[in-house]
Amino acid sequence: MAYDPAGAVSEPVVYVVDDDEAVRDSLRLLFRSVGLAVKIYPDAQSFLADETRHRPACLVCDVRMPGLTGLQLQERLEAEGCSLPIIFMSGHGDVQMAIDAMRKGAVDFLQKPFNDEDLLARVDHALRAR
Amino acid sequence: MSNDQSDQFAREVHSARAQFQALLDAAVDAIVLIDERGLILGFNRSAEALFGYTAPEVIGHNVRMLMPEPYRAEHDEYIQRYLDSGEARIIGIGREVTAQRKDGSCFPIDLSVGEIADHAGPARFVGIIRDLTERKVVEQEIVEQRERLAHLTRLGTIGEMTTAIAHEINQPLTAISTYAQASERLLRSGTSDEAELASTLHKIGEQARRAGEVIRHLRRLVKQRDSETEIADLNELIRDLLHLAQVDTRAHGLSIRTELANRLPLIEVDGIQIQQVILNLIRNAVDAMAEWRADDTLIIRSAALDKNRVEVRVIDSGPGIPNQVLERLFEPFVTTKPDGLGVGLSICRSILNSHGGELYFDKNRPAGTVARFMLPALPEVTEVEHGV
């Protein structure tokens, strides 16, 4: 995993991983509307394949996706020793899944559709925390 | 001939007539005798009860009066054609036709016609008529009951898909909500650009329609309806169902590959019921592949088997059906699913059988199950058939 050598001083980036094109596109617009840099990925594999990950950063990720699920992506990142803060989004009130994700270190869990204030506050918190 | 002999002969003729009339009147079926011009010579009691005419009202009149159009206008021709060519459409065969009562109402009958072999005189015919009204009512009741059960099973199938359907509607709602909130922020901050706002509004509209589309497909399947047959293209039925089926497969991280024949002969079916069968087979495949799978693709294939039959295959790469389950697959209330009722496949088979079709399950190589069903196809050119 390659980190931006400029590290902590570079502009924060929000990574969005969601298999739904419209959800990705709308999140890009939302983060742009508050002046945050965004990169979007249609699945966990393409996110993992992207070598140019920046810091500080935060990952906003759907739980249920074909291929690798959100929780599997979390495990992969952990195995790589990557401590990227993760905010999970889920369409279902899947309590067990949320508990598992949080236990493994996810910073937050949001149910779709969410309030923009809630998401932005959590992203802001995640970016400041690291 | 002496007077005695003549009297004796007259008595015998009279006695034979009386016996004949008694036989006619004792018959449960309606019996109508006509001559070669179609004029009614005899009309038994059952015929009187069935048609509402008394014998004197019809004797000497053309038998046409007992039929609705178009048979009424064509009946003389039928007789003439038979007398000229010996070409029989109904004589010695029997078939279902429609009859008309005195009050003008029509009813289905089974009519068999025999020619009275009497070489001395002109041709005469005897028609034996059985009222099919009751049988038709029973047949209709069976069709209605099957549809009621099919409808309940469809509701059950949709019930199994609730989570997936909720997810599918939730995604466009999330996009709509996020687009709207982002646009509001851009507007308030004064950094919005008109073209971008217009494009975002357009996307919001698209997403709303996308959610509506899921509901539209669902509504067709859950609606209370009467069973009705239509002429359909099997490929179209599959394509129309695909949207809903993909909701299910996507939720399980699976995808569907369709391998549809270029051109299929048409079928005459209850389209919703056939779609229900396909959806049920897909659901079973999804459940199997959720347990274990060799790959993530579920295949739906259509083919013309020959001129007379079309086939659909739903192929999964799941764990396959254990032999002991395979034997009891179609028994109602036998299920391997924790929340399944076990009526899915038995109603699938009942639907297919009522369409003259069949349902089979085979092992797929290297892994999984092939569910395949066949349906009779309509002939390429529909022949126009004439009566009698």
Coordinates of C-alpha atoms in Angstrom, one line a residue:
Chain A
M1 CA 0.0 0.0 0.0
A2 CA 1.5 3.3 -1.1
Y3 CA 0.8 6.4 1.0
D4 CA 1.2 9.9 -0.2
P5 CA 4.7 10.9 1.1
A6 CA 3.3 14.3 2.0
G7 CA 1.0 12.4 4.4
A8 CA -0.7 14.4 7.1
V9 CA -0.3 17.7 5.4
S10 CA -2.2 16.8 2.2
E11 CA -5.9 17.6 1.7
P12 CA -8.2 15.0 3.2
V13 CA -9.9 12.6 0.8
V14 CA -13.2 10.6 1.2
Y15 CA -13.3 7.2 -0.5
V16 CA -16.7 5.9 -1.5
V17 CA -17.3 2.3 -2.3
D18 CA -20.8 1.3 -3.3
D19 CA -22.1 -1.0 -6.0
D20 CA -24.9 1.4 -6.8
E21 CA -24.0 4.0 -9.4
A22 CA -26.6 6.5 -8.4
V23 CA -25.7 6.3 -4.7
R24 CA -22.0 6.8 -5.6
D25 CA -22.7 9.7 -7.9
S26 CA -24.9 11.4 -5.3
L27 CA -22.3 11.0 -2.6
R28 CA -19.7 12.5 -4.8
L29 CA -21.9 15.6 -5.2
L30 CA -22.6 15.7 -1.5
F31 CA -18.9 15.7 -0.5
R32 CA -18.0 18.1 -3.2
S33 CA -20.7 20.5 -2.0
V34 CA -18.8 20.8 1.3
G35 CA -15.5 21.1 -0.5
L36 CA -14.1 17.6 0.3
A37 CA -12.1 15.7 -2.3
V38 CA -13.9 12.4 -3.2
K39 CA -12.8 9.2 -5.0
I40 CA -15.5 6.7 -5.9
Y41 CA -15.2 2.9 -6.6
P42 CA -17.9 0.5 -7.8
D43 CA -16.6 -2.4 -5.7
A44 CA -14.1 -3.4 -3.0
Q45 CA -11.7 -5.0 -5.5
S46 CA -11.1 -1.8 -7.5
F47 CA -10.6 0.1 -4.2
L48 CA -8.0 -2.3 -3.1
A49 CA -6.3 -2.2 -6.5
D50 CA -5.9 1.6 -6.3
E51 CA -2.3 2.2 -5.2
T52 CA -2.6 6.0 -4.8
R53 CA -4.3 6.2 -1.4
H54 CA -3.9 9.4 0.5
R55 CA -3.9 10.4 4.1
P56 CA -5.8 11.8 5.9
A57 CA -8.7 9.9 4.5
C58 CA -11.8 8.1 5.4
L59 CA -13.7 5.3 3.7
V60 CA -17.5 5.4 3.2
C61 CA -18.5 1.9 2.2
D62 CA -21.7 -0.1 1.5
V63 CA -22.1 -3.3 3.5
R64 CA -23.7 -5.5 0.9
M65 CA -21.9 -5.7 -2.4
P66 CA -21.3 -8.4 -4.9
G67 CA -17.8 -9.7 -4.8
L68 CA -16.2 -8.6 -1.6
T69 CA -18.7 -7.4 1.0
G70 CA -18.0 -4.3 3.1
L71 CA -17.0 -6.5 6.1
Q72 CA -14.6 -8.5 4.0
L73 CA -13.0 -5.3 2.7
Q74 CA -12.6 -4.3 6.3
E75 CA -10.8 -7.6 7.1
R76 CA -8.5 -7.2 4.0
L77 CA -7.5 -3.6 5.1
E78 CA -6.9 -4.8 8.6
A79 CA -4.7 -7.7 7.3
E80 CA -2.7 -5.1 5.3
G81 CA -2.2 -3.1 8.4
C82 CA -4.2 -0.2 7.1
S83 CA -5.9 1.8 9.8
L84 CA -8.2 3.7 7.5
P85 CA -11.3 4.8 9.4
I86 CA -14.5 3.2 7.9
I87 CA -18.1 4.4 7.9
F88 CA -20.4 1.7 6.8
M89 CA -23.7 2.3 5.1
S90 CA -26.4 -0.3 5.1
G91 CA -29.9 -0.5 3.5
H92 CA -31.1 -2.8 6.3
G93 CA -31.3 -2.3 10.0
D94 CA -28.9 -5.2 10.4
V95 CA -27.9 -4.9 14.0
Q96 CA -25.6 -7.9 14.1
M97 CA -23.7 -6.8 11.1
A98 CA -23.3 -3.3 12.6
I99 CA -22.0 -4.8 15.9
D100 CA -19.5 -7.0 14.1
A101 CA -18.2 -4.1 12.0
M102 CA -17.9 -1.8 15.0
R103 CA -16.1 -4.5 17.0
K104 CA -13.6 -4.8 14.2
G105 CA -12.9 -1.1 14.4
A106 CA -15.4 0.6 12.1
V107 CA -15.9 4.2 13.2
D108 CA -19.6 4.3 12.4
F109 CA -22.6 2.7 10.9
L110 CA -25.3 4.6 9.0
Q111 CA -28.6 3.4 7.7
K112 CA -29.7 4.3 4.2
P113 CA -31.1 6.8 3.4
F114 CA -29.3 9.0 5.8
N115 CA -29.4 12.6 6.8
D116 CA -26.5 14.5 5.2
E117 CA -25.7 16.2 8.5
D118 CA -25.2 12.8 10.1
L119 CA -22.9 11.5 7.4
L120 CA -20.9 14.7 7.1
A121 CA -20.4 15.0 10.9
R122 CA -19.2 11.4 11.1
V123 CA -16.8 11.9 8.1
D124 CA -15.5 15.1 9.7
H125 CA -15.0 13.2 13.0
A126 CA -13.2 10.4 11.3
L127 CA -10.9 12.7 9.4
R128 CA -10.0 14.6 12.5
A129 CA -9.5 11.5 14.7
R130 CA -6.6 10.2 12.6
Chain B
M1 CA -101.7 -59.0 -48.5
S2 CA -104.8 -60.1 -46.7
N3 CA -106.6 -57.8 -44.3
D4 CA -105.4 -60.0 -41.4
Q5 CA -101.9 -59.8 -42.5
S6 CA -102.2 -56.1 -43.1
D7 CA -103.6 -55.6 -39.6
Q8 CA -100.9 -57.7 -38.1
F9 CA -98.3 -55.7 -40.0
A10 CA -99.8 -52.4 -38.8
R11 CA -99.9 -53.6 -35.2
E12 CA -96.2 -54.6 -35.4
V13 CA -95.2 -51.2 -36.9
H14 CA -97.2 -49.5 -34.2
S15 CA -95.6 -51.6 -31.5
A16 CA -92.1 -50.9 -32.9
R17 CA -92.8 -47.2 -33.0
A18 CA -94.0 -47.3 -29.4
Q19 CA -90.9 -49.1 -28.3
F20 CA -88.7 -46.7 -30.2
Q21 CA -90.4 -43.7 -28.7
A22 CA -90.1 -45.3 -25.2
L23 CA -86.4 -45.8 -25.8
L24 CA -86.0 -42.3 -26.9
D25 CA -87.8 -40.8 -24.0
A26 CA -86.1 -43.0 -21.5
A27 CA -82.6 -41.8 -22.7
V28 CA -80.8 -39.4 -20.4
D29 CA -79.2 -37.7 -23.3
A30 CA -81.1 -35.5 -25.7
I31 CA -81.7 -37.2 -29.0
V32 CA -82.7 -35.4 -32.2
L33 CA -83.5 -37.1 -35.5
I34 CA -83.3 -35.2 -38.8
D35 CA -83.7 -36.0 -42.5
E36 CA -81.3 -35.2 -45.3
R37 CA -82.6 -31.6 -45.6
G38 CA -82.0 -31.0 -41.9
L39 CA -85.7 -31.1 -40.9
I40 CA -86.4 -32.5 -37.5
L41 CA -88.2 -35.9 -37.4
G42 CA -87.9 -36.8 -33.8
F43 CA -87.2 -34.9 -30.5
N44 CA -87.1 -36.9 -27.2
R45 CA -88.1 -35.8 -23.8
S46 CA -84.5 -35.0 -22.7
A47 CA -84.2 -32.8 -25.7
E48 CA -87.4 -31.0 -24.7
A49 CA -86.0 -30.4 -21.2
L50 CA -82.6 -29.3 -22.6
F51 CA -83.7 -26.9 -25.3
G52 CA -87.0 -25.7 -23.8
Y53 CA -89.0 -26.6 -26.9
T54 CA -91.8 -29.1 -27.0
A55 CA -91.5 -31.8 -29.8
P56 CA -94.4 -30.4 -31.8
E57 CA -92.8 -27.0 -31.8
V58 CA -89.7 -28.3 -33.6
I59 CA -90.8 -31.3 -35.7
G60 CA -90.7 -30.4 -39.3
H61 CA -88.5 -27.4 -38.7
N62 CA -84.9 -27.1 -39.7
V63 CA -82.5 -28.3 -37.0
R64 CA -80.6 -25.0 -37.5
M65 CA -83.0 -23.5 -34.9
L66 CA -81.1 -25.3 -32.2
M67 CA -77.8 -23.7 -33.0
P68 CA -76.4 -20.2 -32.6
E69 CA -74.5 -18.4 -35.5
P70 CA -72.3 -19.1 -37.3
Y71 CA -73.3 -22.8 -37.3
R72 CA -76.9 -21.8 -37.9
A73 CA -76.1 -20.2 -41.3
E74 CA -73.8 -23.0 -42.3
H75 CA -75.5 -26.1 -41.2
D76 CA -77.3 -26.9 -44.5
E77 CA -74.0 -26.7 -46.3
Y78 CA -72.4 -29.2 -43.8
I79 CA -75.1 -31.7 -44.6
Q80 CA -74.9 -31.1 -48.3
R81 CA -71.1 -31.5 -48.2
Y82 CA -71.4 -34.8 -46.4
L83 CA -74.0 -36.1 -48.8
D84 CA -71.9 -35.0 -51.8
S85 CA -68.5 -36.1 -50.7
G86 CA -68.9 -38.3 -47.6
E87 CA -66.5 -35.9 -45.9
A88 CA -67.4 -36.0 -42.2
R89 CA -66.5 -33.3 -39.8
I90 CA -68.7 -34.7 -37.0
I91 CA -70.5 -37.8 -38.1
G92 CA -69.1 -40.8 -36.3
I93 CA -66.6 -38.5 -34.5
G94 CA -68.4 -36.3 -32.0
R95 CA -67.2 -33.0 -30.7
E96 CA -67.8 -30.1 -28.4
V97 CA -70.1 -27.5 -30.0
T98 CA -72.4 -24.8 -28.8
A99 CA -76.2 -25.2 -28.8
Q100 CA -79.0 -22.6 -28.4
R101 CA -82.1 -22.9 -26.2
K102 CA -85.6 -21.6 -27.1
D103 CA -84.9 -18.5 -24.9
G104 CA -81.8 -17.7 -27.0
S105 CA -79.2 -18.7 -24.4
C106 CA -76.3 -20.7 -25.5
F107 CA -74.6 -23.7 -23.8
P108 CA -71.8 -26.1 -24.4
I109 CA -72.7 -29.6 -25.6
D110 CA -71.0 -32.8 -26.6
L111 CA -72.6 -33.8 -29.9
S112 CA -72.2 -37.1 -31.6
V113 CA -74.0 -37.8 -34.9
G114 CA -74.8 -41.1 -36.6
E115 CA -76.2 -41.9 -40.0
I116 CA -79.2 -44.2 -40.0
A117 CA -78.3 -47.0 -42.4
D118 CA -81.4 -47.4 -44.5
H119 CA -80.5 -47.8 -48.1
A120 CA -84.1 -47.8 -49.2
G121 CA -84.9 -44.1 -48.4
P122 CA -83.1 -40.8 -48.2
A123 CA -80.4 -40.3 -45.6
R124 CA -81.4 -39.6 -42.0
F125 CA -79.2 -38.7 -39.1
V126 CA -79.5 -39.1 -35.3
G127 CA -77.8 -36.6 -33.0
I128 CA -77.1 -37.5 -29.4
I129 CA -76.5 -34.4 -27.2
R130 CA -75.0 -34.2 -23.8
D131 CA -75.1 -31.0 -21.8
L132 CA -71.5 -29.9 -20.8
T133 CA -72.6 -26.9 -18.7
E134 CA -71.8 -28.6 -15.4
R135 CA -68.6 -30.1 -16.6
K136 CA -67.5 -26.7 -17.8
V137 CA -68.4 -25.2 -14.4
V138 CA -66.3 -27.8 -12.7
E139 CA -63.4 -27.2 -15.1
Q140 CA -63.7 -23.5 -14.5
E141 CA -63.7 -24.0 -10.7
I142 CA -60.5 -26.1 -11.0
V143 CA -58.8 -23.3 -13.0
E144 CA -59.9 -20.7 -10.4
Q145 CA -58.7 -22.8 -7.5
R146 CA -55.3 -23.3 -9.2
E147 CA -55.0 -19.5 -9.7
R148 CA -56.0 -18.8 -6.1
L149 CA -53.3 -21.2 -4.9
A150 CA -50.8 -19.8 -7.4
H151 CA -51.6 -16.3 -6.2
L152 CA -50.9 -17.3 -2.6
T153 CA -47.7 -18.9 -3.6
R154 CA -46.6 -15.8 -5.5
L155 CA -47.3 -13.7 -2.4
G156 CA -45.1 -16.2 -0.5
T157 CA -42.3 -15.9 -3.1
I158 CA -42.4 -12.1 -2.9
G159 CA -42.4 -12.5 0.9
E160 CA -39.1 -14.4 0.7
M161 CA -37.7 -11.5 -1.4
T162 CA -38.8 -8.7 0.9
T163 CA -35.3 -7.9 2.1
A164 CA -34.0 -7.7 -1.4
I165 CA -36.9 -5.7 -2.6
A166 CA -36.6 -3.2 0.3
H167 CA -32.9 -2.9 -0.6
E168 CA -33.7 -2.3 -4.3
I169 CA -36.1 0.5 -3.4
N170 CA -33.8 1.9 -0.7
Q171 CA -30.9 2.5 -3.1
P172 CA -32.8 5.0 -5.4
L173 CA -34.3 6.7 -2.3
T174 CA -30.8 7.1 -0.8
A175 CA -29.6 8.6 -4.1
I176 CA -32.6 11.0 -4.3
S177 CA -32.2 12.1 -0.7
T178 CA -28.4 12.6 -1.1
Y179 CA -28.8 14.5 -4.5
A180 CA -31.4 16.8 -2.9
Q181 CA -29.3 17.5 0.2
A182 CA -26.2 18.2 -1.8
S183 CA -28.1 20.5 -4.2
E184 CA -29.5 22.4 -1.3
R185 CA -26.0 22.9 0.2
L186 CA -24.7 24.0 -3.2
L187 CA -27.6 26.5 -3.6
R188 CA -27.2 27.9 -0.1
S189 CA -23.5 28.3 -0.4
G190 CA -23.9 30.2 -3.6
T191 CA -21.5 27.8 -5.4
S192 CA -24.2 26.0 -7.5
D193 CA -24.1 26.1 -11.2
E194 CA -27.3 26.0 -13.1
A195 CA -26.3 23.2 -15.5
E196 CA -25.3 21.0 -12.7
L197 CA -28.4 21.6 -10.7
A198 CA -30.5 20.8 -13.8
S199 CA -28.6 17.6 -14.4
T200 CA -29.0 16.6 -10.7
L201 CA -32.8 17.3 -10.8
H202 CA -32.9 15.0 -13.9
K203 CA -31.1 12.3 -12.0
I204 CA -33.5 12.6 -9.1
G205 CA -36.4 12.0 -11.5
E206 CA -34.6 9.0 -12.9
Q207 CA -34.1 7.5 -9.5
A208 CA -37.7 8.0 -8.5
R209 CA -38.8 6.2 -11.7
R210 CA -36.3 3.4 -11.0
A211 CA -38.0 2.9 -7.6
G212 CA -41.4 3.0 -9.2
E213 CA -40.3 0.4 -11.8
V214 CA -39.6 -2.2 -9.0
I215 CA -43.1 -1.5 -7.6
R216 CA -44.7 -1.8 -11.0
H217 CA -43.1 -5.2 -11.6
L218 CA -44.1 -6.3 -8.1
R219 CA -47.7 -5.2 -8.5
R220 CA -48.2 -7.4 -11.5
L221 CA -47.3 -10.5 -9.5
V222 CA -49.2 -9.7 -6.3
K223 CA -52.5 -8.4 -7.9
Q224 CA -55.6 -10.5 -7.4
R225 CA -56.6 -11.7 -10.8
D226 CA -58.4 -14.3 -12.8
S227 CA -56.5 -16.9 -14.7
E228 CA -56.3 -15.8 -18.4
T229 CA -54.4 -17.2 -21.3
E230 CA -52.7 -15.1 -23.9
I231 CA -50.4 -15.7 -26.9
A232 CA -46.9 -14.9 -25.6
D233 CA -43.3 -15.1 -26.5
L234 CA -41.4 -17.0 -23.8
N235 CA -38.3 -14.8 -24.2
E236 CA -40.5 -11.7 -23.6
L237 CA -41.9 -13.3 -20.4
I238 CA -38.3 -14.0 -19.2
R239 CA -37.1 -10.5 -20.1
D240 CA -40.0 -8.8 -18.4
L241 CA -39.3 -10.9 -15.2
L242 CA -35.6 -10.2 -15.2
H243 CA -35.8 -6.9 -13.4
L244 CA -37.4 -8.5 -10.4
A245 CA -35.2 -11.6 -10.5
Q246 CA -32.1 -9.4 -10.5
V247 CA -33.3 -7.7 -7.4
D248 CA -33.1 -11.1 -5.7
T249 CA -29.7 -12.2 -7.3
R250 CA -28.0 -8.8 -6.6
A251 CA -28.9 -8.9 -3.0
H252 CA -27.1 -12.2 -2.8
G253 CA -24.0 -11.1 -4.7
L254 CA -25.1 -13.1 -7.8
S255 CA -25.7 -12.2 -11.4
I256 CA -27.9 -13.6 -14.1
R257 CA -26.7 -14.5 -17.5
T258 CA -29.5 -15.0 -20.1
E259 CA -28.9 -17.2 -23.1
L260 CA -32.1 -16.7 -25.0
A261 CA -32.9 -18.4 -28.3
N262 CA -33.0 -16.0 -31.3
R263 CA -36.5 -16.8 -32.2
L264 CA -39.0 -19.0 -30.4
P265 CA -42.4 -20.3 -31.6
L266 CA -45.2 -18.6 -29.7
I267 CA -47.0 -20.2 -26.7
E268 CA -50.5 -19.8 -25.4
V269 CA -50.3 -19.5 -21.7
D270 CA -51.2 -17.6 -18.5
G271 CA -48.2 -15.3 -18.7
I272 CA -48.2 -14.4 -15.0
Q273 CA -48.3 -18.1 -14.0
I274 CA -45.4 -19.0 -16.3
Q275 CA -43.4 -16.0 -14.9
Q276 CA -44.2 -17.3 -11.4
V277 CA -42.7 -20.7 -12.3
I278 CA -39.5 -19.1 -13.7
L279 CA -39.2 -16.8 -10.6
N280 CA -39.7 -19.7 -8.3
L281 CA -37.0 -21.7 -10.1
I282 CA -34.7 -18.7 -9.9
R283 CA -35.5 -18.3 -6.2
N284 CA -34.6 -21.9 -5.5
A285 CA -31.4 -21.5 -7.4
V286 CA -30.5 -18.3 -5.4
D287 CA -31.2 -20.1 -2.1
A288 CA -29.0 -23.0 -3.2
M289 CA -26.2 -20.7 -4.3
A290 CA -26.5 -18.7 -1.1
E291 CA -25.5 -21.9 0.8
W292 CA -22.6 -22.8 -1.4
R293 CA -21.6 -22.1 -5.0
A294 CA -18.9 -22.9 -7.6
D295 CA -19.4 -19.5 -9.2
D296 CA -21.5 -16.4 -9.0
T297 CA -23.5 -16.7 -12.2
L298 CA -27.0 -18.1 -12.6
I299 CA -27.9 -19.0 -16.2
I300 CA -31.4 -18.8 -17.8
R301 CA -31.5 -20.4 -21.2
S302 CA -34.4 -20.7 -23.6
A303 CA -34.6 -23.0 -26.6
A304 CA -37.0 -24.4 -29.2
L305 CA -36.8 -28.1 -28.7
D306 CA -38.5 -28.9 -32.0
K307 CA -41.4 -27.3 -33.9
N308 CA -43.8 -28.3 -31.1
R309 CA -42.1 -27.4 -27.9
V310 CA -40.1 -24.7 -26.2
E311 CA -37.9 -25.1 -23.2
V312 CA -36.5 -23.0 -20.4
R313 CA -33.5 -24.0 -18.2
V314 CA -32.5 -22.4 -15.0
I315 CA -29.0 -23.5 -14.2
D316 CA -27.2 -22.9 -10.9
S317 CA -23.8 -23.9 -9.5
G318 CA -25.0 -24.6 -6.0
P319 CA -24.6 -27.7 -3.9
G320 CA -27.1 -29.7 -5.9
I321 CA -30.3 -31.4 -4.7
P322 CA -29.6 -34.5 -2.5
N323 CA -31.1 -37.7 -3.9
Q324 CA -33.4 -38.3 -1.0
V325 CA -34.9 -34.8 -1.5
L326 CA -35.0 -35.3 -5.3
E327 CA -37.4 -38.2 -4.9
R328 CA -39.9 -36.1 -2.9
L329 CA -39.3 -32.8 -4.7
F330 CA -42.9 -32.3 -5.8
E331 CA -44.6 -33.4 -2.7
P332 CA -46.4 -30.5 -1.0
F333 CA -45.0 -29.5 2.4
V334 CA -41.7 -31.1 1.8
T335 CA -39.0 -28.4 2.1
T336 CA -35.3 -27.9 2.9
K337 CA -35.8 -24.2 3.6
P338 CA -36.2 -23.2 7.3
D339 CA -39.1 -20.8 6.5
G340 CA -40.4 -22.5 3.3
L341 CA -43.9 -23.9 3.1
G342 CA -42.8 -26.5 0.5
V343 CA -45.6 -25.8 -1.9
G344 CA -43.5 -23.9 -4.5
L345 CA -42.6 -26.7 -6.7
S346 CA -45.8 -28.6 -6.5
I347 CA -47.7 -25.5 -7.6
C348 CA -45.1 -25.0 -10.4
R349 CA -45.7 -28.5 -11.7
S350 CA -49.4 -28.1 -11.4
I351 CA -49.2 -24.8 -13.4
L352 CA -47.0 -26.4 -16.1
N353 CA -49.2 -29.6 -16.3
S354 CA -52.3 -27.4 -16.8
H355 CA -50.5 -25.8 -19.8
G356 CA -49.6 -29.2 -21.2
G357 CA -46.0 -28.8 -20.0
E358 CA -43.5 -30.7 -17.8
L359 CA -40.9 -29.9 -15.2
Y360 CA -37.7 -31.8 -14.6
F361 CA -34.6 -31.5 -12.4
D362 CA -31.1 -32.7 -13.4
K363 CA -27.7 -32.6 -12.0
N364 CA -25.5 -29.8 -13.4
R365 CA -21.8 -30.4 -14.2
P366 CA -19.5 -29.7 -12.4
A367 CA -21.8 -28.5 -9.7
G368 CA -25.4 -27.5 -9.1
T369 CA -28.9 -28.2 -10.5
V370 CA -30.5 -27.7 -13.9
A371 CA -34.3 -27.0 -13.6
R372 CA -35.9 -27.3 -17.0
F373 CA -39.5 -27.1 -18.2
M374 CA -41.1 -27.6 -21.5
L375 CA -44.3 -26.1 -22.9
P376 CA -46.2 -26.9 -26.1
A377 CA -45.7 -24.3 -28.8
L378 CA -48.3 -22.9 -31.2
P379 CA -48.0 -24.1 -34.8
E380 CA -46.2 -21.5 -36.9
V381 CA -49.3 -20.7 -39.1
T382 CA -52.6 -20.9 -37.3
E383 CA -55.1 -22.8 -39.4
V384 CA -58.7 -21.5 -39.5
E385 CA -60.9 -24.4 -38.7
H386 CA -64.5 -24.8 -39.8
G387 CA -67.3 -26.4 -37.7
V388 CA -69.0 -29.7 -38.1

